[in-house]
Short mmCIF file of C-alpha atoms in Angstrom, two decimals:
data_model
loop_
_atom_site.label_atom_id
_atom_site.label_comp_id
_atom_site.label_asym_id
_atom_site.label_seq_id
_atom_site.Cartn_x
_atom_site.Cartn_y
_atom_site.Cartn_z
CA MET M 1 14.93 34.39 24.07
CA ALA M 2 11.41 35.52 23.19
CA GLU M 3 9.61 32.79 21.32
CA GLU M 4 8.64 33.54 17.73
CA VAL M 5 5.78 31.61 16.11
CA LEU M 6 4.73 32.46 12.56
CA LEU M 7 1.95 30.85 10.53
CA PHE M 8 1.67 31.15 6.76
CA GLY M 9 -1.82 30.22 5.60
CA VAL M 10 -4.91 30.89 3.52
CA TRP M 11 -8.08 31.97 5.35
CA ALA M 12 -10.40 29.59 3.45
CA SER M 13 -8.13 26.50 3.82
CA HIS M 14 -9.27 23.86 6.29
CA PHE M 15 -5.63 22.74 6.50
CA THR M 16 -4.60 26.21 7.68
CA VAL M 17 -7.48 26.48 10.15
CA ARG M 18 -6.47 23.15 11.75
CA VAL M 19 -3.20 24.73 12.82
CA GLN M 20 -4.96 27.84 14.13
CA ILE M 21 -7.29 25.66 16.22
CA ALA M 22 -4.35 23.72 17.69
CA LEU M 23 -2.36 26.87 18.52
CA LYS M 24 -5.41 28.41 20.21
CA LEU M 25 -6.10 25.22 22.21
CA LYS M 26 -2.50 25.39 23.47
CA GLY M 27 -2.70 29.14 24.11
CA VAL M 28 0.27 29.84 21.82
CA GLN M 29 0.57 33.42 20.51
CA TYR M 30 1.49 33.60 16.82
CA LYS M 31 1.78 36.01 13.95
CA TYR M 32 -0.34 35.13 10.92
CA PHE M 33 0.60 35.77 7.29
CA GLU M 34 -2.14 35.43 4.68
CA GLU M 35 -0.79 33.95 1.43
CA ASP M 36 -1.98 34.58 -2.11
CA LEU M 37 -1.67 31.17 -3.79
CA ASP M 38 -1.51 32.79 -7.23
CA ASN M 39 1.43 34.88 -6.10
CA LYS M 40 3.21 33.01 -3.32
CA SER M 41 5.48 34.99 -1.01
CA VAL M 42 9.25 34.63 -1.06
CA LEU M 43 9.07 33.50 2.56
CA LEU M 44 6.58 30.69 1.80
CA LEU M 45 8.78 29.36 -1.01
CA GLN M 46 11.84 29.64 1.24
CA TYR M 47 10.21 27.79 4.14
CA ASN M 48 8.44 25.13 2.02
CA PRO M 49 10.62 24.78 -1.11
CA ILE M 50 9.48 21.24 -1.95
CA ASN M 51 5.68 21.36 -1.65
CA LYS M 52 5.28 25.17 -1.83
CA LYS M 53 1.97 24.84 0.06
CA VAL M 54 0.25 26.27 3.12
CA PRO M 55 0.13 25.88 6.05
CA VAL M 56 3.70 26.44 7.21
CA LEU M 57 4.48 26.96 10.88
CA VAL M 58 7.81 28.64 11.65
CA HIS M 59 8.96 28.25 15.25
CA ASN M 60 12.04 30.27 16.19
CA GLY M 61 13.13 30.25 12.55
CA LYS M 62 12.53 26.53 11.92
CA PRO M 63 9.77 25.64 9.43
CA ILE M 64 7.35 22.74 9.87
CA VAL M 65 5.05 21.78 6.97
CA GLU M 66 2.04 19.50 6.36
CA SER M 67 -0.87 20.17 8.70
CA GLN M 68 -0.94 16.72 10.37
CA ILE M 69 2.79 16.94 11.06
CA ILE M 70 2.37 20.48 12.39
CA LEU M 71 -0.34 19.29 14.80
CA GLU M 72 1.96 16.56 16.15
CA TYR M 73 4.76 19.15 16.49
CA ILE M 74 2.48 21.55 18.39
CA ASP M 75 1.41 18.76 20.74
CA GLU M 76 5.01 17.69 21.40
CA THR M 77 6.33 21.24 21.83
CA TRP M 78 3.81 23.05 24.03
CA PRO M 79 2.33 21.68 27.26
CA GLY M 80 -1.27 22.16 28.32
CA TYR M 81 -4.23 20.99 26.28
CA PRO M 82 -3.58 17.43 24.99
CA ILE M 83 -4.24 17.13 21.24
CA LEU M 84 -3.26 13.46 20.93
CA PRO M 85 -4.10 10.87 23.60
CA LYS M 86 -1.24 9.66 25.83
CA ASP M 87 -1.76 5.91 25.32
CA PRO M 88 0.15 4.53 22.28
CA HIS M 89 -2.77 2.46 21.02
CA GLU M 90 -5.22 5.35 21.34
CA ARG M 91 -2.67 7.55 19.53
CA ALA M 92 -2.51 5.00 16.70
CA ILE M 93 -6.32 4.96 16.43
CA ALA M 94 -6.43 8.78 16.30
CA ARG M 95 -3.71 8.83 13.61
CA PHE M 96 -5.65 6.22 11.63
CA TRP M 97 -8.80 8.38 11.55
CA ALA M 98 -6.77 11.48 10.71
CA MET M 99 -5.25 9.64 7.74
CA PHE M 100 -8.67 8.23 6.77
CA ILE M 101 -10.17 11.73 6.68
CA ASP M 102 -7.32 13.20 4.63
CA ASP M 103 -6.76 10.32 2.21
CA LYS M 104 -10.32 9.07 1.75
CA CYS M 105 -13.01 11.46 3.03
CA THR M 106 -11.67 14.83 1.83
CA PRO M 107 -11.34 13.90 -1.88
CA ALA M 108 -14.66 12.02 -1.73
CA LEU M 109 -16.53 14.96 -0.20
CA ARG M 110 -15.08 17.37 -2.76
CA LYS M 111 -15.98 15.02 -5.58
CA ALA M 112 -19.54 14.50 -4.32
CA CYS M 113 -20.17 18.24 -4.06
CA TRP M 114 -18.10 19.70 -6.87
CA GLY M 115 -17.13 16.85 -9.20
CA GLY M 116 -13.79 15.24 -10.06
CA GLU M 117 -11.16 13.88 -7.67
CA ASN M 118 -9.91 17.33 -6.72
CA GLY M 119 -13.23 19.08 -7.10
CA ARG M 120 -12.29 20.98 -10.24
CA GLU M 121 -13.38 18.45 -12.86
CA SER M 122 -16.71 17.08 -14.02
CA TRP M 123 -18.24 13.89 -12.65
CA ASP M 124 -17.45 10.68 -14.50
CA GLY M 125 -20.08 9.31 -16.90
CA GLU M 126 -23.76 8.77 -16.32
CA ASN M 127 -24.95 9.07 -12.72
CA GLY M 128 -21.41 10.16 -11.83
CA ARG M 129 -22.67 12.62 -9.27
CA GLU M 130 -25.01 10.09 -7.62
CA LYS M 131 -22.19 7.54 -7.45
CA ALA M 132 -19.86 10.11 -5.91
CA VAL M 133 -22.50 10.99 -3.29
CA GLU M 134 -22.98 7.30 -2.52
CA GLU M 135 -19.22 6.73 -2.15
CA ALA M 136 -18.84 9.73 0.16
CA SER M 137 -21.81 8.53 2.24
CA GLU M 138 -20.20 5.10 2.65
CA LEU M 139 -17.09 6.78 4.13
CA LEU M 140 -19.16 9.04 6.39
CA LYS M 141 -20.85 5.91 7.79
CA PHE M 142 -17.49 4.84 9.24
CA MET M 143 -17.15 8.24 10.90
CA GLU M 144 -20.72 8.00 12.24
CA GLU M 145 -19.91 4.60 13.73
CA GLU M 146 -16.70 5.89 15.33
CA LEU M 147 -18.72 8.51 17.29
CA LYS M 148 -20.78 5.81 19.05
CA GLY M 149 -20.93 6.60 22.78
CA LYS M 150 -18.69 9.63 22.39
CA ARG M 151 -19.33 13.39 22.43
CA PHE M 152 -16.29 14.14 20.26
CA PHE M 153 -13.96 11.86 18.29
CA GLY M 154 -11.44 12.71 21.02
CA GLY M 155 -13.90 11.50 23.70
CA LYS M 156 -15.15 14.17 26.12
CA SER M 157 -13.16 16.95 24.45
CA ILE M 158 -11.86 18.02 21.05
CA GLY M 159 -8.73 16.13 19.98
CA LEU M 160 -6.62 15.40 16.88
CA VAL M 161 -9.43 13.72 14.90
CA ASP M 162 -11.92 16.51 15.65
CA ILE M 163 -9.40 19.10 14.45
CA ILE M 164 -8.61 17.13 11.27
CA ALA M 165 -12.36 16.55 10.77
CA ASN M 166 -13.07 20.26 10.33
CA ILE M 167 -13.64 19.32 6.69
CA ILE M 168 -16.76 17.44 7.90
CA GLY M 169 -17.60 19.66 10.88
CA PHE M 170 -17.69 22.93 8.96
CA TRP M 171 -16.47 22.85 5.34
CA LEU M 172 -18.92 20.12 4.29
CA GLY M 173 -21.86 22.37 5.25
CA VAL M 174 -20.31 25.15 3.18
CA PHE M 175 -19.80 22.75 0.24
CA GLU M 176 -23.43 21.56 0.56
CA GLU M 177 -24.79 25.09 0.59
CA GLY M 178 -22.61 26.19 -2.31
CA SER M 179 -23.20 23.14 -4.51
CA GLY M 180 -26.78 22.20 -3.64
CA VAL M 181 -25.72 18.62 -2.80
CA LYS M 182 -26.99 17.27 0.55
CA LEU M 183 -24.88 14.57 2.18
CA LEU M 184 -25.12 14.91 5.95
CA THR M 185 -28.79 14.30 6.78
CA ARG M 186 -29.99 13.79 10.35
CA ASP M 187 -31.86 10.57 9.49
CA LYS M 188 -28.75 8.90 8.03
CA PHE M 189 -26.10 10.45 10.27
CA PRO M 190 -27.66 11.45 13.60
CA LYS M 191 -24.40 11.23 15.60
CA LEU M 192 -22.37 13.17 13.02
CA CYS M 193 -25.09 15.85 12.88
CA ASN M 194 -25.09 16.21 16.68
CA TRP M 195 -21.30 16.37 16.60
CA VAL M 196 -21.41 19.12 13.94
CA ASP M 197 -23.85 21.11 16.11
CA GLU M 198 -21.58 20.87 19.16
CA TYR M 199 -18.50 21.48 17.05
CA VAL M 200 -19.52 24.76 15.44
CA SER M 201 -20.96 26.09 18.69
CA SER M 202 -17.87 25.34 20.81
CA SER M 203 -15.96 28.46 21.83
CA ILE M 204 -12.69 27.32 20.19
CA MET M 205 -14.39 26.87 16.81
CA LYS M 206 -16.32 30.12 17.09
CA GLU M 207 -13.04 32.00 17.32
CA SER M 208 -11.20 29.86 14.73
CA LEU M 209 -13.58 29.14 11.84
CA PRO M 210 -13.76 31.63 8.95
CA PRO M 211 -17.05 33.47 8.20
CA ARG M 212 -19.45 31.09 6.48
CA ASP M 213 -21.12 33.81 4.38
CA LYS M 214 -17.76 34.54 2.74
CA LEU M 215 -16.75 30.89 2.32
CA VAL M 216 -19.81 29.82 0.32
CA PRO M 217 -19.24 32.24 -2.61
CA PHE M 218 -15.47 31.65 -2.33
CA PHE M 219 -15.84 27.91 -3.02
CA GLN M 220 -18.55 28.44 -5.64
CA ASN M 221 -16.09 30.61 -7.50
CA PHE M 222 -13.08 28.36 -6.77
CA PHE M 223 -14.64 25.13 -8.00
CA ARG M 224 -17.22 26.29 -10.53
CA GLY M 225 -15.19 29.19 -11.87
CA ALA M 226 -12.43 26.76 -12.81
CA LYS M 227 -14.63 24.69 -15.09
CA MET K 1 0.73 -11.59 31.11
CA ALA K 2 2.91 -12.87 28.31
CA GLU K 3 3.06 -10.36 25.49
CA GLU K 4 1.53 -11.39 22.16
CA VAL K 5 2.65 -9.67 18.97
CA LEU K 6 1.18 -10.79 15.64
CA LEU K 7 1.99 -9.42 12.21
CA PHE K 8 -0.21 -9.99 9.15
CA GLY K 9 1.70 -9.22 5.95
CA VAL K 10 2.77 -10.14 2.45
CA TRP K 11 6.39 -11.18 1.90
CA ALA K 12 6.90 -8.98 -1.20
CA SER K 13 5.32 -5.84 0.30
CA HIS K 14 7.72 -3.05 1.27
CA PHE K 15 5.02 -1.83 3.67
CA THR K 16 5.07 -5.17 5.50
CA VAL K 17 8.87 -5.34 5.56
CA ARG K 18 9.04 -1.88 7.18
CA VAL K 19 7.24 -3.30 10.20
CA GLN K 20 9.51 -6.34 10.32
CA ILE K 21 12.59 -4.08 10.28
CA ALA K 22 11.22 -1.95 13.13
CA LEU K 23 10.30 -4.98 15.27
CA LYS K 24 13.77 -6.47 14.72
CA LEU K 25 15.49 -3.16 15.59
CA LYS K 26 13.53 -3.15 18.87
CA GLY K 27 14.20 -6.83 19.48
CA VAL K 28 10.48 -7.64 19.68
CA GLN K 29 9.51 -11.28 19.13
CA TYR K 30 6.45 -11.71 16.91
CA LYS K 31 4.43 -14.31 15.09
CA TYR K 32 4.12 -13.71 11.35
CA PHE K 33 1.08 -14.58 9.21
CA GLU K 34 1.50 -14.51 5.43
CA GLU K 35 -1.64 -13.23 3.71
CA ASP K 36 -2.99 -14.14 0.28
CA LEU K 37 -4.39 -10.85 -1.06
CA ASP K 38 -6.67 -12.71 -3.48
CA ASN K 39 -8.15 -14.62 -0.57
CA LYS K 40 -7.79 -12.54 2.56
CA SER K 41 -7.99 -14.28 5.91
CA VAL K 42 -10.93 -13.82 8.27
CA LEU K 43 -8.51 -12.44 10.84
CA LEU K 44 -7.14 -9.77 8.46
CA LEU K 45 -10.68 -8.59 7.62
CA GLN K 46 -11.57 -8.63 11.31
CA TYR K 47 -8.51 -6.62 12.34
CA ASN K 48 -8.58 -4.16 9.42
CA PRO K 49 -12.26 -3.98 8.39
CA ILE K 50 -12.04 -0.55 6.75
CA ASN K 51 -8.92 -0.73 4.56
CA LYS K 52 -8.63 -4.56 4.44
CA LYS K 53 -4.88 -4.19 3.75
CA VAL K 54 -1.58 -5.44 5.10
CA PRO K 55 0.39 -4.82 7.24
CA VAL K 56 -1.60 -5.21 10.44
CA LEU K 57 0.16 -5.45 13.79
CA VAL K 58 -1.84 -6.98 16.63
CA HIS K 59 -0.44 -6.29 20.08
CA ASN K 60 -2.16 -8.15 22.94
CA GLY K 61 -5.31 -8.37 20.84
CA LYS K 62 -5.35 -4.74 19.72
CA PRO K 63 -4.86 -4.09 15.97
CA ILE K 64 -2.81 -1.24 14.53
CA VAL K 65 -2.91 -0.55 10.78
CA GLU K 66 -1.05 1.60 8.21
CA SER K 67 2.71 1.03 8.20
CA GLN K 68 3.73 4.57 9.19
CA ILE K 69 1.30 4.51 12.11
CA ILE K 70 2.57 1.06 13.13
CA LEU K 71 6.18 2.35 13.16
CA GLU K 72 5.19 5.24 15.46
CA TYR K 73 3.33 2.76 17.69
CA ILE K 74 6.34 0.44 17.87
CA ASP K 75 8.61 3.36 18.78
CA GLU K 76 6.23 4.58 21.51
CA THR K 77 5.59 1.10 22.94
CA TRP K 78 8.97 -0.61 23.15
CA PRO K 79 12.15 0.95 24.57
CA GLY K 80 15.61 0.45 23.13
CA TYR K 81 16.55 1.38 19.58
CA PRO K 82 15.12 4.86 18.75
CA ILE K 83 13.22 4.88 15.44
CA LEU K 84 12.18 8.54 15.55
CA PRO K 85 14.47 11.29 16.86
CA LYS K 86 13.65 12.73 20.30
CA ASP K 87 13.64 16.43 19.30
CA PRO K 88 10.18 17.62 18.10
CA HIS K 89 11.58 19.52 15.11
CA GLU K 90 13.73 16.58 14.00
CA ARG K 91 10.68 14.34 14.41
CA ALA K 92 8.67 16.68 12.17
CA ILE K 93 11.43 16.60 9.52
CA ALA K 94 11.53 12.78 9.63
CA ARG K 95 7.73 12.61 9.32
CA PHE K 96 7.88 15.01 6.37
CA TRP K 97 10.30 12.77 4.45
CA ALA K 98 8.30 9.67 5.35
CA MET K 99 5.18 11.33 3.91
CA PHE K 100 7.14 12.57 0.88
CA ILE K 101 8.33 9.04 0.11
CA ASP K 102 4.86 7.50 0.46
CA ASP K 103 2.81 10.21 -1.24
CA LYS K 104 5.23 11.34 -3.95
CA CYS K 105 8.15 8.96 -4.53
CA THR K 106 6.46 5.56 -4.33
CA PRO K 107 3.80 6.23 -7.03
CA ALA K 108 6.40 8.03 -9.20
CA LEU K 109 8.89 5.15 -9.01
CA ARG K 110 6.19 2.61 -9.86
CA LYS K 111 5.01 4.74 -12.76
CA ALA K 112 8.54 5.25 -14.11
CA CYS K 113 9.30 1.52 -14.04
CA TRP K 114 5.94 -0.08 -14.75
CA GLY K 115 3.63 2.63 -16.14
CA GLY K 116 0.48 4.30 -14.76
CA GLU K 117 -0.04 5.91 -11.38
CA ASN K 118 -0.33 2.61 -9.58
CA GLY K 119 2.01 0.70 -11.83
CA ARG K 120 -0.69 -1.36 -13.52
CA GLU K 121 -1.58 0.94 -16.41
CA SER K 122 0.21 2.11 -19.52
CA TRP K 123 2.22 5.34 -19.69
CA ASP K 124 0.33 8.43 -20.82
CA GLY K 125 0.78 9.57 -24.43
CA GLU K 126 3.94 10.03 -26.41
CA ASN K 127 7.18 9.96 -24.39
CA GLY K 128 5.07 9.02 -21.37
CA ARG K 129 7.74 6.71 -20.05
CA GLU K 130 10.53 9.30 -20.45
CA LYS K 131 8.40 11.91 -18.69
CA ALA K 132 7.66 9.51 -15.84
CA VAL K 133 11.39 8.74 -15.48
CA GLU K 134 12.16 12.49 -15.46
CA GLU K 135 9.49 13.15 -12.80
CA ALA K 136 10.76 10.35 -10.58
CA SER K 137 14.35 11.63 -10.98
CA GLU K 138 13.27 15.11 -9.86
CA LEU K 139 11.88 13.62 -6.65
CA LEU K 140 14.97 11.48 -6.07
CA LYS K 141 17.09 14.65 -6.30
CA PHE K 142 15.41 15.92 -3.13
CA MET K 143 16.30 12.65 -1.38
CA GLU K 144 19.90 12.89 -2.68
CA GLU K 145 20.13 16.42 -1.25
CA GLU K 146 18.72 15.32 2.11
CA LEU K 147 21.59 12.81 2.50
CA LYS K 148 24.22 15.57 2.34
CA GLY K 149 26.74 15.06 5.15
CA LYS K 150 24.88 12.05 6.52
CA ARG K 151 25.46 8.31 6.41
CA PHE K 152 21.77 7.45 6.76
CA PHE K 153 18.66 9.64 6.57
CA GLY K 154 18.51 9.07 10.33
CA GLY K 155 22.08 10.41 10.72
CA LYS K 156 24.64 7.88 11.98
CA SER K 157 22.13 5.05 12.16
CA ILE K 158 18.98 3.78 10.47
CA GLY K 159 15.84 5.66 11.52
CA LEU K 160 12.23 6.21 10.45
CA VAL K 161 13.07 7.67 7.02
CA ASP K 162 15.53 4.86 6.20
CA ILE K 163 12.89 2.28 7.08
CA ILE K 164 10.21 4.03 5.00
CA ALA K 165 12.76 4.48 2.18
CA ASN K 166 13.11 0.71 1.67
CA ILE K 167 11.20 1.38 -1.56
CA ILE K 168 14.31 3.25 -2.76
CA GLY K 169 16.93 1.24 -0.86
CA PHE K 170 15.85 -2.16 -2.15
CA TRP K 171 12.60 -2.32 -4.13
CA LEU K 172 13.73 0.26 -6.70
CA GLY K 173 16.65 -1.97 -7.70
CA VAL K 174 14.22 -4.86 -8.10
CA PHE K 175 11.88 -2.67 -10.19
CA GLU K 176 14.84 -1.55 -12.35
CA GLU K 177 16.01 -5.10 -12.93
CA GLY K 178 12.49 -6.33 -13.68
CA SER K 179 11.46 -3.48 -15.96
CA GLY K 180 14.75 -2.57 -17.65
CA VAL K 181 14.38 1.09 -16.61
CA LYS K 182 17.45 2.64 -14.96
CA LEU K 183 16.82 5.51 -12.54
CA LEU K 184 19.42 5.42 -9.80
CA THR K 185 22.75 6.01 -11.54
CA ARG K 186 25.95 6.76 -9.63
CA ASP K 187 26.75 9.86 -11.71
CA LYS K 188 23.39 11.50 -10.94
CA PHE K 189 22.81 10.16 -7.44
CA PRO K 190 26.18 9.38 -5.79
CA LYS K 191 24.96 9.81 -2.20
CA LEU K 192 21.80 7.75 -2.74
CA CYS K 193 23.87 5.01 -4.40
CA ASN K 194 26.30 4.92 -1.47
CA TRP K 195 23.35 4.85 0.90
CA VAL K 196 21.80 1.91 -0.99
CA ASP K 197 25.13 0.02 -0.74
CA GLU K 198 25.33 0.55 3.02
CA TYR K 199 21.62 -0.13 3.41
CA VAL K 200 21.46 -3.55 1.78
CA SER K 201 24.69 -4.68 3.45
CA SER K 202 23.64 -3.70 7.00
CA SER K 203 22.91 -6.68 9.22
CA ILE K 204 19.32 -5.60 9.98
CA MET K 205 18.47 -5.42 6.27
CA LYS K 206 20.21 -8.69 5.50
CA GLU K 207 17.88 -10.47 7.91
CA SER K 208 14.75 -8.47 6.94
CA LEU K 209 14.69 -8.02 3.15
CA PRO K 210 13.07 -10.73 1.01
CA PRO K 211 15.16 -12.69 -1.53
CA ARG K 212 15.82 -10.52 -4.57
CA ASP K 213 15.84 -13.41 -7.04
CA LYS K 214 12.22 -14.17 -6.10
CA LEU K 215 11.09 -10.54 -6.03
CA VAL K 216 12.12 -9.69 -9.60
CA PRO K 217 9.87 -12.28 -11.30
CA PHE K 218 7.13 -11.59 -8.72
CA PHE K 219 6.89 -7.93 -9.76
CA GLN K 220 7.29 -8.70 -13.47
CA ASN K 221 4.26 -10.93 -13.14
CA PHE K 222 2.38 -8.57 -10.82
CA PHE K 223 2.71 -5.46 -13.00
CA ARG K 224 3.07 -6.84 -16.50
CA GLY K 225 0.73 -9.77 -16.02
CA ALA K 226 -2.04 -7.32 -15.14
CA LYS K 227 -1.89 -5.47 -18.44
#
């Protein structure tokens, strides 16, 4: 049977792009469906009836949802490029950082740049923005430390944490440009800045990341237009 | 080398008990350290310097944190009883429900019984409690549906989702008794109620779950005492 791989996503979503990066690293051919989140497709609601969110991967008719779960599925299903390490303890460390980025860093970065927990509200009280920038910086320090002695979070090559960290590797720069907030400075975060440079210039990211000149006005409109 | 397995936990924490269940299912001997969260041990802070939370598993000196990540580690490290299914798609489904329980159900159940997102605040506005009960019930309906035709979430035997679902299988009853809120009724949730009956009477749960008569006053004090 010919294999069928479908991906339902949104071009500007770092969650969607994670899945595209993983599929490209594995060399898996797939058909992409762009979703309109204001008018979700019947297929998206059918494949993800509980969360109704992108990305959704559909492999031979079976849906898989939640980007971290999809990345694990891709790694377990297709041979070739290893996304997670083989060693159980190294796998646990990678999963920890993936969870740390999603649960802690992503909301903090949005709040620092755009305000509010989900980036669509104002900052809280006096100096709210400065406090949010400080909190996000504290989290980024842990990521800076984790890069010590390593080229990528995955070691010599891009792995699970690097894919999940596209919010830092690419979207943060877009958020900074769009919002005027500067978080990732070379004096405070030299390793993270070097990692970002290598990240965006790697061939896999060049063919996976959306055009920056379209993303900046998209997020300015998305976050600021909602206020 | 003799294997050393240490677990740092809190007796009343369903996150800690998940790890104890998994270790017992695998037949792994371990040394347990009860933590005082108001006065955390030097070892806990050393092994989990970022989140500073229980549970922490330490295997031959290497720490693993976050209960879901610990369960995956246990399943990958020790043979015997399978915690996750072998098939990648079934694994993805199990991980989805585990995430659903942690991200959606757990805060909703706490809010319905004790108020606030984290169970330590009041309900929001008029009919806040009724709304919170309704929201939690909507989530439980998905869990009820998922049990269709199955004895456990893991099929014929207890698996990842059943272990993660100890918040529903045991703690929810404690919350109901302590708070006076009734969520899990047999007319609305017949499959979940049958599952709870089987769950608490299984031998692995009998030896893993903390004493109910101590838990009820513990949570009454924990949630209500904080207001």
